[in-house]
Short mmCIF file of C-alpha atoms in Angstrom, two decimals:
data_model
loop_
_atom_site.label_atom_id
_atom_site.label_comp_id
_atom_site.label_asym_id
_atom_site.label_seq_id
_atom_site.Cartn_x
_atom_site.Cartn_y
_atom_site.Cartn_z
CA MET A 16 65.12 12.45 -61.91
CA SER A 17 69.28 11.79 -62.85
CA ARG A 18 68.91 8.19 -63.40
CA ARG A 19 71.60 7.89 -60.11
CA SER A 20 69.06 9.31 -57.78
CA GLY A 21 66.67 6.80 -59.64
CA ILE A 22 68.61 3.52 -58.97
CA LEU A 23 69.07 5.49 -55.04
CA GLU A 24 65.59 5.30 -54.48
CA PHE A 25 64.80 2.23 -56.05
CA ALA A 26 67.36 0.20 -53.08
CA VAL A 27 66.87 2.21 -49.96
CA LEU A 28 63.31 1.32 -50.91
CA GLY A 29 63.99 -1.63 -51.23
CA LEU A 30 65.98 -2.66 -48.53
CA LEU A 31 63.39 -0.85 -46.27
CA ARG A 32 60.78 -2.73 -47.76
CA GLU A 33 62.57 -5.62 -45.46
CA SER A 34 62.74 -3.67 -42.23
CA PRO A 35 62.68 -0.44 -40.87
CA MET A 36 66.47 0.75 -40.67
CA HIS A 37 68.33 3.90 -38.96
CA GLY A 38 70.34 5.80 -42.58
CA TYR A 39 73.99 4.97 -41.12
CA GLU A 40 72.81 1.28 -41.16
CA LEU A 41 70.91 2.31 -44.15
CA ARG A 42 74.49 2.99 -45.55
CA LYS A 43 76.28 0.35 -44.20
CA ARG A 44 73.63 -1.57 -46.40
CA LEU A 45 74.11 0.55 -49.35
CA ASN A 46 78.08 -0.09 -48.98
CA THR A 47 78.07 -4.33 -48.49
CA SER A 48 74.58 -6.28 -50.21
CA LEU A 49 74.89 -4.42 -53.13
CA GLY A 50 78.55 -3.10 -55.39
CA VAL A 51 76.71 -0.14 -56.58
CA PHE A 52 76.93 2.48 -53.80
CA ARG A 53 80.29 1.63 -52.78
CA ALA A 54 81.34 5.43 -53.37
CA PHE A 55 78.59 6.94 -51.85
CA SER A 56 78.29 9.96 -48.90
CA TYR A 57 75.82 10.43 -45.93
CA GLY A 58 75.45 14.11 -48.54
CA THR A 59 74.22 11.64 -50.95
CA LEU A 60 71.12 9.21 -48.99
CA TYR A 61 69.90 11.87 -46.71
CA PRO A 62 68.66 14.18 -49.69
CA CYS A 63 66.65 11.11 -51.15
CA LEU A 64 65.65 9.76 -47.87
CA LYS A 65 63.85 13.60 -47.37
CA THR A 66 62.90 13.17 -50.92
CA LEU A 67 61.67 9.66 -49.95
CA VAL A 68 59.39 11.46 -47.31
CA ALA A 69 58.42 14.29 -48.81
CA ASN A 70 56.98 11.84 -51.25
CA GLY A 71 54.72 9.69 -48.64
CA TRP A 72 56.74 7.00 -49.48
CA LEU A 73 58.64 6.71 -46.29
CA ILE A 74 57.67 8.09 -42.70
CA GLU A 75 60.49 9.25 -39.83
CA GLU A 76 60.20 7.98 -36.47
CA SER A 77 61.87 8.16 -32.63
CA GLY A 78 65.26 4.47 -32.50
CA SER A 79 65.25 5.95 -29.50
CA THR A 80 63.22 5.24 -25.82
CA PRO A 81 61.87 8.76 -24.71
CA ASP A 82 64.40 8.67 -21.88
CA ASP A 83 68.10 8.63 -25.11
CA ALA A 84 66.02 10.65 -26.89
CA LEU A 85 66.09 13.28 -23.79
CA ALA A 86 69.13 12.91 -22.97
CA ALA A 87 70.13 12.26 -26.11
CA THR A 88 68.82 16.77 -26.75
CA LEU A 89 70.74 17.45 -22.67
CA ALA A 90 74.01 16.45 -24.72
CA GLY A 91 72.94 18.13 -27.94
CA ARG A 92 72.88 15.62 -30.24
CA ARG A 93 70.44 14.44 -32.83
CA ALA A 94 68.45 11.01 -31.61
CA LYS A 95 68.63 8.39 -34.45
CA ILE A 96 66.14 8.65 -36.79
CA VAL A 97 64.45 4.87 -38.27
CA TYR A 98 62.79 5.69 -41.39
CA ARG A 99 59.98 2.57 -42.11
CA LEU A 100 58.42 2.09 -45.16
CA THR A 101 54.66 3.32 -46.06
CA ALA A 102 52.18 1.30 -47.42
CA GLU A 103 52.14 3.91 -50.35
CA GLY A 104 55.56 2.99 -50.60
CA LYS A 105 55.71 -0.84 -50.38
CA GLU A 106 53.14 -0.11 -53.70
CA HIS A 107 55.20 1.84 -55.35
CA PHE A 108 58.58 -0.16 -54.38
CA GLU A 109 56.50 -2.89 -56.18
CA GLU A 110 55.78 -0.97 -58.97
CA LEU A 111 59.12 0.03 -59.82
CA LEU A 112 59.52 -3.98 -59.77
CA SER A 113 57.32 -4.72 -61.62
CA GLN A 114 59.45 -2.24 -64.89
CA THR A 115 61.34 -3.42 -66.95
CA GLY A 116 62.42 -0.99 -69.44
CA PRO A 117 66.07 0.17 -71.15
CA ASP A 118 67.27 1.54 -68.53
CA ALA A 119 67.31 -2.24 -66.41
CA TYR A 120 69.68 -4.05 -68.13
CA GLU A 121 72.36 -1.37 -67.83
CA ASP A 122 75.25 -1.71 -65.68
CA GLU A 123 74.23 -0.26 -62.33
CA HIS A 124 70.39 -0.06 -62.92
CA PHE A 125 70.57 -4.89 -63.08
CA ALA A 126 72.65 -4.39 -60.43
CA ALA A 127 70.22 -3.29 -58.25
CA ARG A 128 67.36 -5.16 -60.19
CA PHE A 129 69.43 -8.57 -59.20
CA ALA A 130 69.41 -7.42 -55.88
CA PHE A 131 65.59 -8.08 -55.64
CA PHE A 132 64.91 -10.45 -57.42
CA GLY A 133 63.54 -12.19 -55.25
CA GLN A 134 60.66 -10.01 -54.20
CA THR A 135 59.94 -9.92 -58.32
CA SER A 136 58.12 -11.95 -60.43
CA ARG A 137 59.35 -14.77 -62.34
CA ASP A 138 58.09 -12.80 -65.44
CA VAL A 139 59.68 -9.66 -65.12
CA ARG A 140 63.24 -11.91 -63.82
CA MET A 141 62.90 -12.93 -67.22
CA ARG A 142 61.83 -9.88 -69.24
CA VAL A 143 65.05 -8.54 -67.00
CA LEU A 144 67.65 -10.98 -68.14
CA GLU A 145 66.98 -11.62 -70.84
CA GLY A 146 67.54 -7.71 -72.09
CA ARG A 147 70.62 -7.72 -70.10
CA ARG A 148 71.43 -10.87 -72.57
CA SER A 149 71.02 -9.29 -75.31
CA ARG A 150 72.50 -6.01 -74.20
CA LEU A 151 75.66 -6.90 -73.70
CA GLU A 152 75.51 -9.10 -76.63
CA GLU A 153 74.92 -6.22 -78.77
CA ARG A 154 78.12 -4.55 -76.46
CA LEU A 155 80.32 -7.64 -77.26
CA GLU A 156 79.67 -7.15 -80.77
CA LYS A 157 80.26 -3.96 -80.82
CA MET A 158 83.95 -4.47 -78.63
CA ARG A 159 84.70 -7.22 -81.70
CA ALA A 160 84.10 -5.19 -84.61
CA SER A 161 86.10 -2.38 -82.65
CA LEU A 162 89.06 -4.71 -81.51
CA ALA A 163 89.21 -5.71 -85.63
CA ARG A 164 89.34 -2.58 -87.16
CA THR A 165 91.76 -1.68 -84.78
CA ARG A 166 94.07 -4.33 -83.81
CA GLU A 167 96.89 -3.55 -85.57
CA ARG A 168 97.19 -0.36 -84.22
CA LEU A 169 97.17 -1.01 -80.67
CA ASP A 170 100.70 -1.34 -77.75
CA ASP A 171 100.52 -5.49 -76.73
CA TYR A 172 99.15 -4.02 -73.34
CA THR A 173 96.49 -2.09 -74.85
CA LEU A 174 95.39 -4.79 -77.22
CA GLU A 175 95.72 -7.01 -73.46
CA LEU A 176 93.17 -4.48 -72.17
CA GLN A 177 90.50 -4.53 -74.91
CA ARG A 178 91.12 -8.32 -74.91
CA HIS A 179 90.05 -8.63 -70.66
CA GLY A 180 86.91 -6.47 -71.25
CA MET A 181 85.29 -9.00 -74.25
CA GLU A 182 86.71 -11.64 -71.63
CA SER A 183 84.97 -9.75 -68.98
CA VAL A 184 81.21 -9.08 -71.07
CA GLU A 185 81.57 -12.88 -72.61
CA ARG A 186 81.54 -14.46 -68.53
CA GLU A 187 78.80 -12.82 -67.86
CA VAL A 188 76.74 -13.86 -71.17
CA ARG A 189 77.72 -17.23 -70.59
CA TRP A 190 76.39 -16.84 -66.56
CA LEU A 191 73.49 -15.20 -67.35
CA ASN A 192 72.22 -18.43 -70.48
CA GLU A 193 72.46 -20.19 -67.22
CA LEU A 194 70.18 -18.05 -65.30
CA ILE A 195 67.71 -17.75 -67.86
CA GLU A 196 68.21 -21.27 -68.35
CA SER A 197 67.02 -22.42 -64.55
CA GLU A 198 65.02 -19.52 -64.69
CA ARG A 199 63.46 -21.19 -67.15
CA ALA A 200 63.21 -24.55 -66.01
CA GLY A 201 62.24 -23.65 -62.78
CA ARG A 202 64.53 -23.62 -60.09
CA TYR A 203 64.76 -20.36 -58.58
CA LEU A 204 67.07 -18.39 -56.52
CA ARG A 205 66.93 -19.79 -52.96
CA GLY A 206 63.94 -17.55 -51.43
CA SER A 207 62.26 -16.60 -53.81
CA THR A 208 59.59 -18.59 -56.01
CA ALA A 209 57.37 -17.67 -59.07
CA ASP A 210 56.22 -14.27 -58.46
CA GLY A 211 58.88 -13.40 -56.44
CA SER A 212 57.33 -13.60 -52.62
CA ALA A 213 59.69 -16.01 -49.97
CA GLN A 214 60.11 -19.17 -49.33
CA GLY A 215 61.83 -21.31 -47.05
CA SER A 216 66.01 -23.07 -48.19
CA THR A 217 65.69 -25.82 -49.27
CA SER A 218 67.96 -28.86 -48.22
CA GLY A 219 70.66 -29.76 -51.20
CA GLU A 220 68.34 -27.62 -53.39
CA THR A 221 70.54 -24.89 -55.02
CA GLY A 222 68.08 -22.44 -56.31
CA GLY A 223 67.60 -21.00 -59.64
CA LEU A 224 71.32 -19.75 -59.51
CA PRO A 225 74.34 -21.56 -61.23
CA ARG A 226 77.56 -22.43 -60.33
CA ASN A 227 79.93 -21.27 -63.09
CA ARG A 228 82.44 -23.01 -64.11
CA ASP A 229 84.99 -20.62 -62.89
CA SER A 230 84.04 -20.49 -59.50
CA THR A 231 83.30 -17.19 -59.87
CA ARG A 232 80.58 -14.86 -60.49
CA PRO A 233 80.93 -11.26 -62.93
CA ASP A 234 79.65 -8.29 -60.77
CA PRO A 235 76.46 -7.27 -62.80
CA SER A 236 77.96 -3.85 -61.32
CA ASP A 237 81.82 -3.51 -63.21
CA ASP A 238 81.87 -1.53 -66.21
CA THR A 239 82.84 -3.56 -68.83
CA THR A 240 82.29 -1.00 -71.33
CA THR A 241 85.81 0.22 -73.54
#
């Protein structure tokens, strides 16, 4: 399984854990809720769904009434299929949520993991956040070293691009520091608890989400590698 397909399967299972959906609705949610999937097609999604069904993690159900299904058949149209998470699929997704290996710190995988932090236990959230921060600090050190070696050979525009990339990484490190501090203080994102179970919102409580002084939060799916 490629890393890209693995991330997609993880996201599909996570969204279907919230509620059953048909393919169009699922693709829309992937596009709008998870920035990492802004550019992908049905040709990518449906093979993924078929694989998950074959593995026993999803089941296909008719999303129409019997009359609607009959009308669609008579008109030569395919009835809508709704995908529902099975008990085995839920168990598999929870197993994936508990994993904190190096892949969880990479740009695309981290964005998908972060989108489901409300369903993730606190200790796992902490390990992923700290791992992501460590990965970015390593990247930042390499970027600074590279810039110091090549500064004199770069034109002004290339130099500015390098600086922009560094500032993006620095901004995400600050954001991660604030998130980690909030988690340690027991201030969780609205909708999550220490064990990853859902909770109601509290008036005046911002949860573990820090308010960036720039009033903008970095997009974890941004590719800041130079």
